[in-house]
Tab-separated table of C-alpha atoms (C1' of nucleotides) in Angstrom:
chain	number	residue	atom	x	y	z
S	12	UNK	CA	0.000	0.000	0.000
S	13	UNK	CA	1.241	3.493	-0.895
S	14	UNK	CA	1.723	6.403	1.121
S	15	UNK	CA	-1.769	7.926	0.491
S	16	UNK	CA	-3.649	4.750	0.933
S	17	UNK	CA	-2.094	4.087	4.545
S	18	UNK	CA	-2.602	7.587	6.178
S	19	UNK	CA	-6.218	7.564	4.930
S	20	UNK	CA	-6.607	4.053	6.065
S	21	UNK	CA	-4.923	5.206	9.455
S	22	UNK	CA	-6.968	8.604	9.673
S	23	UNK	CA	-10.322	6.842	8.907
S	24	UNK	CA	-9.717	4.338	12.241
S	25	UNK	CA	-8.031	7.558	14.547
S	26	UNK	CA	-9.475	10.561	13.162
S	27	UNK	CA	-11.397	12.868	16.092
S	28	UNK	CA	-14.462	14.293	15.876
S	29	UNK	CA	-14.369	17.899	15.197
S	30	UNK	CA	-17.505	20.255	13.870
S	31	UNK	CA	-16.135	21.892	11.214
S	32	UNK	CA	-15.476	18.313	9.533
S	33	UNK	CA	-19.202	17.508	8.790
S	34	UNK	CA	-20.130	20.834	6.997
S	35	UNK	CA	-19.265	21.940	3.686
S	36	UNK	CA	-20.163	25.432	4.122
S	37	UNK	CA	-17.069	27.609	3.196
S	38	UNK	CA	-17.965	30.231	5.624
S	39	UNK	CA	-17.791	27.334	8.968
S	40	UNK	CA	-14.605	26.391	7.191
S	41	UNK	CA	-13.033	29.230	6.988
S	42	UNK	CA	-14.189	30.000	10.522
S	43	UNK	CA	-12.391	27.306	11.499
S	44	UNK	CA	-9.543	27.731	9.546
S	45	UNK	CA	-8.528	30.835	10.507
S	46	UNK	CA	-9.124	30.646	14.220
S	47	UNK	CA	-6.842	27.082	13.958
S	48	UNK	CA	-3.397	28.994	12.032
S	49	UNK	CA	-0.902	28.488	14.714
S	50	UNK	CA	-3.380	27.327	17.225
S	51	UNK	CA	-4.372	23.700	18.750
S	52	UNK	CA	-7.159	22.444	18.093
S	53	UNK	CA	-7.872	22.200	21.715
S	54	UNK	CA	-7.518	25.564	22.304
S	55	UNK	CA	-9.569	26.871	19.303
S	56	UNK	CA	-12.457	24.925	19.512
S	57	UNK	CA	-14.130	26.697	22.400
S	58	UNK	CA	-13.612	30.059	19.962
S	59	UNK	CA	-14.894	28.237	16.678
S	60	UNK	CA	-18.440	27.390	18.901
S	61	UNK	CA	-18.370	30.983	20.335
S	62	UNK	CA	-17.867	32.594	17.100
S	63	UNK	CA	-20.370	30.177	14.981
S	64	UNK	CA	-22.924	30.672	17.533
S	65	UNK	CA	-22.470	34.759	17.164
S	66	UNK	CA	-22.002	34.895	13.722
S	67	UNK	CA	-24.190	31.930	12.218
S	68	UNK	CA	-23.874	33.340	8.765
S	69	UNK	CA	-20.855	35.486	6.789
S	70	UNK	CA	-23.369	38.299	6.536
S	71	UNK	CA	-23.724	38.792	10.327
S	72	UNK	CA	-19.955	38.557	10.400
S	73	UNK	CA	-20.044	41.666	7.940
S	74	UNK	CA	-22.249	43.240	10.085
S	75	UNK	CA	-20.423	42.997	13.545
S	76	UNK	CA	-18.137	46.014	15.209
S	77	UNK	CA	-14.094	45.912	15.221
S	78	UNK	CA	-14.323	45.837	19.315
S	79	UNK	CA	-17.115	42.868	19.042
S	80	UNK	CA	-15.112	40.722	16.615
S	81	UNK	CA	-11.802	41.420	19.083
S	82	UNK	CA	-13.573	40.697	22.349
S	83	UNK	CA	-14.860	37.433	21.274
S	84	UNK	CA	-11.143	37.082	19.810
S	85	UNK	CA	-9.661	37.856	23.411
S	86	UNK	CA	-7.329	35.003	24.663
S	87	UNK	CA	-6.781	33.556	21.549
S	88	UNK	CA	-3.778	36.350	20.216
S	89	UNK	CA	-2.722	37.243	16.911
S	90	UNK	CA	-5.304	39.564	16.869
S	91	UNK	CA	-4.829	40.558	13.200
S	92	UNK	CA	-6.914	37.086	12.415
S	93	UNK	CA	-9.828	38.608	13.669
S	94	UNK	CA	-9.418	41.915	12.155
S	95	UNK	CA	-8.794	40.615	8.698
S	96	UNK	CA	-12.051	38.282	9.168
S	97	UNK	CA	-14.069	41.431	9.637
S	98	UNK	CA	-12.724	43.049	6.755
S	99	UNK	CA	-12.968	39.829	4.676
S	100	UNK	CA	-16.754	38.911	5.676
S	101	UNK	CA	-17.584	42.052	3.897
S	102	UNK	CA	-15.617	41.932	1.482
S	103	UNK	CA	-17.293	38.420	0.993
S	104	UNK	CA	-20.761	40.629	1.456
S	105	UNK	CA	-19.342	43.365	-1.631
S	106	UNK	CA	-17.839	41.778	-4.202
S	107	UNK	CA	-19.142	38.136	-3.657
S	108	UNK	CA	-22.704	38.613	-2.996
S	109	UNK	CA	-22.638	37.165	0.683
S	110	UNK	CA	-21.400	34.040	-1.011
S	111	UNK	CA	-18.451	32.382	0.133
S	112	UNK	CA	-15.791	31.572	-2.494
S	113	UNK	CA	-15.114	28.098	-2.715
S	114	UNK	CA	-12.833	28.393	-5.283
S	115	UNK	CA	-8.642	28.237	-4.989
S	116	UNK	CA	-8.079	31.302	-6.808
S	117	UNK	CA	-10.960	33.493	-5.015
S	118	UNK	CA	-9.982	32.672	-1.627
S	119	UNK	CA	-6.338	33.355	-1.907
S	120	UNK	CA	-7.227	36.994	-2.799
S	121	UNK	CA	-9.315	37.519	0.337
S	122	UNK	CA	-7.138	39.229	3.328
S	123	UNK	CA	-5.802	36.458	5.896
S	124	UNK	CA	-6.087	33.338	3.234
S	125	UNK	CA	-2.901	32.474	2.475
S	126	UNK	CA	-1.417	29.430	0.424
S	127	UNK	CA	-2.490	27.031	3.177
S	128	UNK	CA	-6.237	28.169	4.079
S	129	UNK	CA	-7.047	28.602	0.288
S	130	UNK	CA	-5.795	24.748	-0.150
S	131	UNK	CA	-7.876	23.867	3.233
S	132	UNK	CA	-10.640	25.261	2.312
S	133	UNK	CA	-11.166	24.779	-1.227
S	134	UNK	CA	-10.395	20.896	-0.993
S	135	UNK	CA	-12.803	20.861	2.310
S	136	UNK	CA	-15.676	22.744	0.948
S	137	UNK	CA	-15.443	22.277	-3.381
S	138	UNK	CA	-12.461	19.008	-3.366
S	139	UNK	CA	-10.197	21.268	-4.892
S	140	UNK	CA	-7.589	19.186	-5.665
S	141	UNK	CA	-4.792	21.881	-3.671
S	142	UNK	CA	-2.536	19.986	-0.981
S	143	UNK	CA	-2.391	21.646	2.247
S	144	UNK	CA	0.637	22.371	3.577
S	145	UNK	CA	0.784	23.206	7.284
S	146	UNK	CA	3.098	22.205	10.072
S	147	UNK	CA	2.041	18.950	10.501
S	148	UNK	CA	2.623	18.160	6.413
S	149	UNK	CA	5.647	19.616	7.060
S	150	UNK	CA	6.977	17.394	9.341
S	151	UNK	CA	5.307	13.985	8.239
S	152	UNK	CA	6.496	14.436	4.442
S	153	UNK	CA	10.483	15.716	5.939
S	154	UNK	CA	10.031	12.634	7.793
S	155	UNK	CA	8.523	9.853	5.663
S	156	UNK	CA	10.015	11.159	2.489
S	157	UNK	CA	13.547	12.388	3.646
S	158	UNK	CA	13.400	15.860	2.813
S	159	UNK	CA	16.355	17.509	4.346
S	160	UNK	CA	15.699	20.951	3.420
S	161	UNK	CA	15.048	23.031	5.393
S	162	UNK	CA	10.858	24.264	6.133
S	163	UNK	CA	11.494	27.626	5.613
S	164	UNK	CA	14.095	28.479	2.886
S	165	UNK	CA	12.564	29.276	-0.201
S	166	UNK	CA	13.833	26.258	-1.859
S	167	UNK	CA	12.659	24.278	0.911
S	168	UNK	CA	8.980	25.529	0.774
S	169	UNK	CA	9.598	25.364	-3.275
S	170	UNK	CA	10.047	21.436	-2.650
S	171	UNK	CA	7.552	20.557	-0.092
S	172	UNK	CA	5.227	22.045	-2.044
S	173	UNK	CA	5.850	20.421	-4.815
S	174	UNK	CA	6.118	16.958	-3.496
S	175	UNK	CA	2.508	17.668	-1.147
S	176	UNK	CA	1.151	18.358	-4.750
S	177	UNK	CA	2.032	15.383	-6.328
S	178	UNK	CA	0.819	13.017	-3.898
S	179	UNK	CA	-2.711	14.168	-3.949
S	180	UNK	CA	-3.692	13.795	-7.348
S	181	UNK	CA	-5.861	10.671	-7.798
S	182	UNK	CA	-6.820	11.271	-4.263
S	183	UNK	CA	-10.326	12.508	-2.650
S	184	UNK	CA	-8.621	16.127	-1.779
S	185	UNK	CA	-11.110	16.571	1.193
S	186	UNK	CA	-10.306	13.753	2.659
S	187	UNK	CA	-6.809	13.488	1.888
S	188	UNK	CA	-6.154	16.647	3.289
S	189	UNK	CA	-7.816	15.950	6.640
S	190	UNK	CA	-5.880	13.183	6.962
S	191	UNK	CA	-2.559	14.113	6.670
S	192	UNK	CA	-2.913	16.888	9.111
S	193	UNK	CA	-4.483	14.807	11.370
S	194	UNK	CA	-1.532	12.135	11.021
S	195	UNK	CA	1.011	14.659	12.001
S	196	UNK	CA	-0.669	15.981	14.665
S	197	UNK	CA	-1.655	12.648	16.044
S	198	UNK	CA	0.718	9.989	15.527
S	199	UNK	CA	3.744	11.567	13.900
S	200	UNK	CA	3.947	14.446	16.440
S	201	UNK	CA	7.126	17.184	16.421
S	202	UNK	CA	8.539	15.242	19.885
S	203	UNK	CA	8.417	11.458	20.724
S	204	UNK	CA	5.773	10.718	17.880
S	205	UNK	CA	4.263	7.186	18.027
S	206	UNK	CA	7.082	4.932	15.666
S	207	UNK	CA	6.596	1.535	17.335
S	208	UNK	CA	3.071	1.601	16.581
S	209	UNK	CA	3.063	3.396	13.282
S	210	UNK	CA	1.664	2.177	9.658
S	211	UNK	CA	4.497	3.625	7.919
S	212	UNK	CA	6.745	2.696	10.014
S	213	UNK	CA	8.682	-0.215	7.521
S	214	UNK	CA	9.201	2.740	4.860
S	215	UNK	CA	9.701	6.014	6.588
S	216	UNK	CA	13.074	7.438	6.048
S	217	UNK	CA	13.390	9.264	9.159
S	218	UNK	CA	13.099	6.007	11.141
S	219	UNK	CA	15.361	3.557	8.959
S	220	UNK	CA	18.034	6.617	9.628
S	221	UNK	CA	17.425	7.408	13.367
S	222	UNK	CA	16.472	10.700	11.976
S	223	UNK	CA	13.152	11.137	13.703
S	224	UNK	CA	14.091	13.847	15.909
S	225	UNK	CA	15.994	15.915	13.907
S	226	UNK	CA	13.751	16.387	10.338
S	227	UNK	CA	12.252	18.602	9.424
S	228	UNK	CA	15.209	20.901	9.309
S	229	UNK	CA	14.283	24.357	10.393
S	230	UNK	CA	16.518	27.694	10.318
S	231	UNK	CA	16.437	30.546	12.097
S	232	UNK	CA	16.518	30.729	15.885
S	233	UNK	CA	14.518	34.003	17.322
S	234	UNK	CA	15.437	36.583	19.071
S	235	UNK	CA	13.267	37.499	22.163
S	236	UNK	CA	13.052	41.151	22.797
S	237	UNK	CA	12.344	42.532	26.563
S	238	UNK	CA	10.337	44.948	27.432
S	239	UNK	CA	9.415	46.802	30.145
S	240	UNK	CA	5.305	47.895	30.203
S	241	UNK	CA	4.478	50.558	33.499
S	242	UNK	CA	0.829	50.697	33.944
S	243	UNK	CA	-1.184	52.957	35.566
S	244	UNK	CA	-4.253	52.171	36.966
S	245	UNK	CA	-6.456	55.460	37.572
S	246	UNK	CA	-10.091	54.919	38.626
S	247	UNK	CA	-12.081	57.663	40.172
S	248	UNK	CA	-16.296	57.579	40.525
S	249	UNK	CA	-16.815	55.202	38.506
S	250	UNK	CA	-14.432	55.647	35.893
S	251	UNK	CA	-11.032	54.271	34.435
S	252	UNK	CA	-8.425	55.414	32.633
S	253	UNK	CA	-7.764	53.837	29.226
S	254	UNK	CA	-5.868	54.046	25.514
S	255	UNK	CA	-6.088	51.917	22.422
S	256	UNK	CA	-3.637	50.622	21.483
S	257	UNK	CA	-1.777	51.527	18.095
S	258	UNK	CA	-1.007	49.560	14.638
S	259	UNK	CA	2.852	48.696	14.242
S	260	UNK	CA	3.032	46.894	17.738
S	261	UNK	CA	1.402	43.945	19.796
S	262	UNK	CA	-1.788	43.643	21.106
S	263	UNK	CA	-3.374	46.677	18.427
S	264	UNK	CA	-6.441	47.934	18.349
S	265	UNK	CA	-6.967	46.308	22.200
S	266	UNK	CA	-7.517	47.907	25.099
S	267	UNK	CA	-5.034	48.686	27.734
S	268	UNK	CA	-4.073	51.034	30.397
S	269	UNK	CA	-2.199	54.214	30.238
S	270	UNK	CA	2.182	53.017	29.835
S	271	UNK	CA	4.963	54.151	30.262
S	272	UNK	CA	7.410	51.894	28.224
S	273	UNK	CA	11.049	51.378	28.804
S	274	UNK	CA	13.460	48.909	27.304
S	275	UNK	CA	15.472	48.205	30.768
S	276	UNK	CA	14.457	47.349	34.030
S	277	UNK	CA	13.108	50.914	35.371
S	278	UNK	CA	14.510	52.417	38.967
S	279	UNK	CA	10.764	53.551	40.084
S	280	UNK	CA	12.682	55.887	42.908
S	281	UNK	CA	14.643	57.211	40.151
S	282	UNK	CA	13.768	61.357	38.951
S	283	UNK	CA	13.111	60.802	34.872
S	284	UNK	CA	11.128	57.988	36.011
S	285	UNK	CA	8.928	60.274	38.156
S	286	UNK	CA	9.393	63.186	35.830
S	287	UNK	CA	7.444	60.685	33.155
S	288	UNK	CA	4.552	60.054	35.513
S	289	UNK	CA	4.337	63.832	36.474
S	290	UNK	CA	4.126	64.791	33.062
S	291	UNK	CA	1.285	62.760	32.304
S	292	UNK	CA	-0.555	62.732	35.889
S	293	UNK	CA	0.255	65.969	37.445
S	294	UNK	CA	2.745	66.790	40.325
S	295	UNK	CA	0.707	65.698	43.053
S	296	UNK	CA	0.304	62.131	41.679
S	297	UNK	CA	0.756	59.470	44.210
S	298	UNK	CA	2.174	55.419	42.514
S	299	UNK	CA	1.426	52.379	44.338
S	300	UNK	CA	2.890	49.574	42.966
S	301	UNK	CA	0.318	46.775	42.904
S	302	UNK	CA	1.310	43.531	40.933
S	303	UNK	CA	3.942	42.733	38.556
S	304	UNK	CA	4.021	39.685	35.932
S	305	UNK	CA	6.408	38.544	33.436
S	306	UNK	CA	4.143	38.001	30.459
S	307	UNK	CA	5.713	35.390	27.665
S	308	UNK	CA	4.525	35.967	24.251
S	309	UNK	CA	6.836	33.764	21.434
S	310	UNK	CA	9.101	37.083	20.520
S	311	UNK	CA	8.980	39.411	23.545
S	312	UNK	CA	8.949	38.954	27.077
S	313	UNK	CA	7.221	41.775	28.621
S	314	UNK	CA	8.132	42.560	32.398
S	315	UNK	CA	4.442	44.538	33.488
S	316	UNK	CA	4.257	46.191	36.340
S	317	UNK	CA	0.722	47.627	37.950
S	318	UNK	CA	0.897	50.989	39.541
S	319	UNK	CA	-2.418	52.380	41.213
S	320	UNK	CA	-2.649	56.320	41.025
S	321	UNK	CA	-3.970	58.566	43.280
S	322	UNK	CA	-4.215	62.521	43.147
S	323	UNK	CA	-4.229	62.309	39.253
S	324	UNK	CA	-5.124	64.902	37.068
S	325	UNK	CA	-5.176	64.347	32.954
S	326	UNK	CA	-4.971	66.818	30.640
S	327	UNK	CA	-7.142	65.173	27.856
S	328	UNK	CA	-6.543	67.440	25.361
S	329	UNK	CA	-2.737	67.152	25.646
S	330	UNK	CA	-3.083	63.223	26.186
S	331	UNK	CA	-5.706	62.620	23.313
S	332	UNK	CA	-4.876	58.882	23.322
S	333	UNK	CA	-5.996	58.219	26.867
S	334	UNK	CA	-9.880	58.114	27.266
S	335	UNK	CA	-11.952	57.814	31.111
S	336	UNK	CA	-14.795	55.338	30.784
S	337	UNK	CA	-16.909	54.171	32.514
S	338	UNK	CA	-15.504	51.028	34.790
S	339	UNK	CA	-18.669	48.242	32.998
S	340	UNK	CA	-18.247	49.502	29.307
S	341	UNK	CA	-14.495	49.203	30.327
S	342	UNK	CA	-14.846	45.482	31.327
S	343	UNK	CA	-16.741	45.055	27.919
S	344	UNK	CA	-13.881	46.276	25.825
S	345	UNK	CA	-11.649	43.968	24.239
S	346	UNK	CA	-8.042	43.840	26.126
S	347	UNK	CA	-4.966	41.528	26.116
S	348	UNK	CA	-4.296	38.851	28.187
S	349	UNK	CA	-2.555	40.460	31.056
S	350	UNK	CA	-4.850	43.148	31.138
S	351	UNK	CA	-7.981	40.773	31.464
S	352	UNK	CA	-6.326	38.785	34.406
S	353	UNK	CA	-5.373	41.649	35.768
S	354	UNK	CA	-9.140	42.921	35.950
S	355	UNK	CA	-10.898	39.494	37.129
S	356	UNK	CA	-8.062	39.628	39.770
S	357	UNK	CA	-7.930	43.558	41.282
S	358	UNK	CA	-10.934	45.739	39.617
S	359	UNK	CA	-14.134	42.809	39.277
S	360	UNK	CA	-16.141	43.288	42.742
M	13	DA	C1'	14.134	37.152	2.507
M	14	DA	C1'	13.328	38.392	7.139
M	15	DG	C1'	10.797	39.949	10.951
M	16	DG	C1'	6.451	40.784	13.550
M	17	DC	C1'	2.491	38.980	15.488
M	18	DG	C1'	-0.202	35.734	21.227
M	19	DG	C1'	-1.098	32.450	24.045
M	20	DG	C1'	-0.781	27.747	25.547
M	21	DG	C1'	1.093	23.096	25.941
M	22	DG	C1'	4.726	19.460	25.617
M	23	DT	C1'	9.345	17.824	26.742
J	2	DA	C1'	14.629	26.782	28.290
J	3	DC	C1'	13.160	25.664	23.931
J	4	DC	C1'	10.028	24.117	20.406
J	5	DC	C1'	5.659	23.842	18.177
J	6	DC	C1'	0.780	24.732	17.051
J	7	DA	C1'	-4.712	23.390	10.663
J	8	DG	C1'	0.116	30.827	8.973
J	9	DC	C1'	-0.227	35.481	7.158
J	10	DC	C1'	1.182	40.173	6.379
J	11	DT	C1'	4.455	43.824	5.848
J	12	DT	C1'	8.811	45.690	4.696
DNA sequence: AAGGCGGGGGT
DNA sequence: ACCCCAGCCTT
């Protein structure tokens, strides 16, 4: 039995049960697609229920506010997924009648459908026959087939993509598709996958070569930047103090507290430190440190430290960015992790 | 071609 | 501590 025929054997005994597999509505698809790039399937599939049941239809997608689409979007990160899906879903409303494209070539001009979610959801929804090629491809055709190149050169992506290509012609590309994926992320998994008991096992390169735990190849280590976020928590009658925050950095468009920013460790005793917070909060402004957390994200690590403020006054018109609303329509905003803990934990009750 | 963009889980 | 996850966009 070839390749194909044993991972769709295998993925017809092992495959899970997941909700966007018995649909063949683009728009659940897509739903699903998007919300699973770079996520497990664990953790998206609380979102793909809360979003479906919001949003039944691409139309009422169209319809929804930027802060609505983000808040149900809160916890998941990379918020630019949700951002482009509000821009797409009309788009989808314009120029495609409220039809979702189902078609290779449509769907890869739509904003946030890339190579892979154009292949995923055009095989899914219309058996397009485009292979996907995710991490989990990735890995089981380095691993099976020998491929020593590395994922992400461009020659590298130049040959997986061609060899993914190749091997699903003749195939059912729904169903291929599905299966793959779901034999990389099930059996041949990035760390101790599952050899002993494995199908493939008698003609997978990686294993006849002890080369299981070092293919696929990948380049490129990443550097982590630090940061330093000072935030200031200012709530009088009622009311807190908030900003937006701005495109070109994490978290945008969410909502967090006023910041001051530095890129070392900050002496809070020391005078341009205090200077800062004057400047912003008036001379008589008393800082009392509250809480500080060492938030991980895959490229920063962010040192955030809670102040509370006292004796604040804001010139609005000189800080335009920072807004006072009211502490419930604050709760409802949409805000980064941190800042949501940090809520539940020191401003709920 | 390289870097930015979250949060969580596995080893 | 490091890697990976149903990747995509911008520069």
């Amino acid at each position: 039995m070839n390749f194909q025929n044993e991972i769709v054997k295998w993925y017809k005994i092992n495959k899970r049960e997941l909700p966007w597999r018995n649909t063949t509505d683009a728009y659940v698809i897509w739903l699903s697609e998007i919300i699973l790039q770079q996520t497990r399937v664990e953790q998206g599939l609380p979102y793909f229920n809360k979003f479906l049941a919001h949003f039944p239809t691409v139309k009422s997608f169209a319809d929804a506010t930027e802060n609505q689409v983000l808040k149900l979007w809160q916890g998941l990160g990379y918020y630019s997924r949700g951002r482009n899906m509000l821009f797409t879903a009309k788009q989808v409303m314009e120029i495609h009648n409220g039809i979702f494209p189902i078609q290779y070539e449509k769907l890869i001009q739509l904003k946030g459908i890339g190579e892979y979610t154009a292949a995923a959801i055009s095989s899914f929804s219309n058996n397009q026959s485009k292979a996907v090629l995710d991490g989990n491809v990735f890995r089981v055709l380095a691993r099976y087939f020998g491929v020593e190149e590395p994922i992400n050169s461009t020659t590298g992506k130049k040959v997986f993509s061609e060899l993914a290509q190749s091997l699903i012609e003749n195939q059912k590309p729904s169903v291929y598709n599905q299966a793959i994926m779901e034999f990389g992320a099930l059996q041949c998994k990035p760390k101790s996958p599952a050899c002993n008991i494995c199908p493939l096992q008698i003609n997978c390169y990686a294993f006849k070569h002890h080369k299981v735990d070092v293919l696929p190849i990948k380049l490129r280590k990443l550097k982590v930047r630090e940061r330093w976020f000072n935030y200031f928590v200012g709530i009088e009658n009622d009311h807190i103090l908030t900003k937006q925050r701005k495109p070109g950095d994490v978290w945008q468009h969410l909502y967090d507290f006023p910041l001051i920013e530095t890129d070392e460790k900050p002496d809070f005793e020391e005078k341009s430190f205090i200077e800062k917070v004057k400047n912003t909060f008036g001379k008589n402004v008393q800082i009392t440190p509250i809480l500080q957390k060492k938030h991980l994200l895959t490229h920063q690590i962010i040192y955030v430290q809670f102040f509370a403020l006292d004796n604040y006054i804001i010139n609005f018109n000189l800080h335009t960015d920072i807004k006072s609303v009211l502490l419930e329509d604050f709760e409802d905003l949409p805000h980064p992790k941190v800042i949501s803990d940090f809520i539940n934990l020191y401003i709920k009750n």
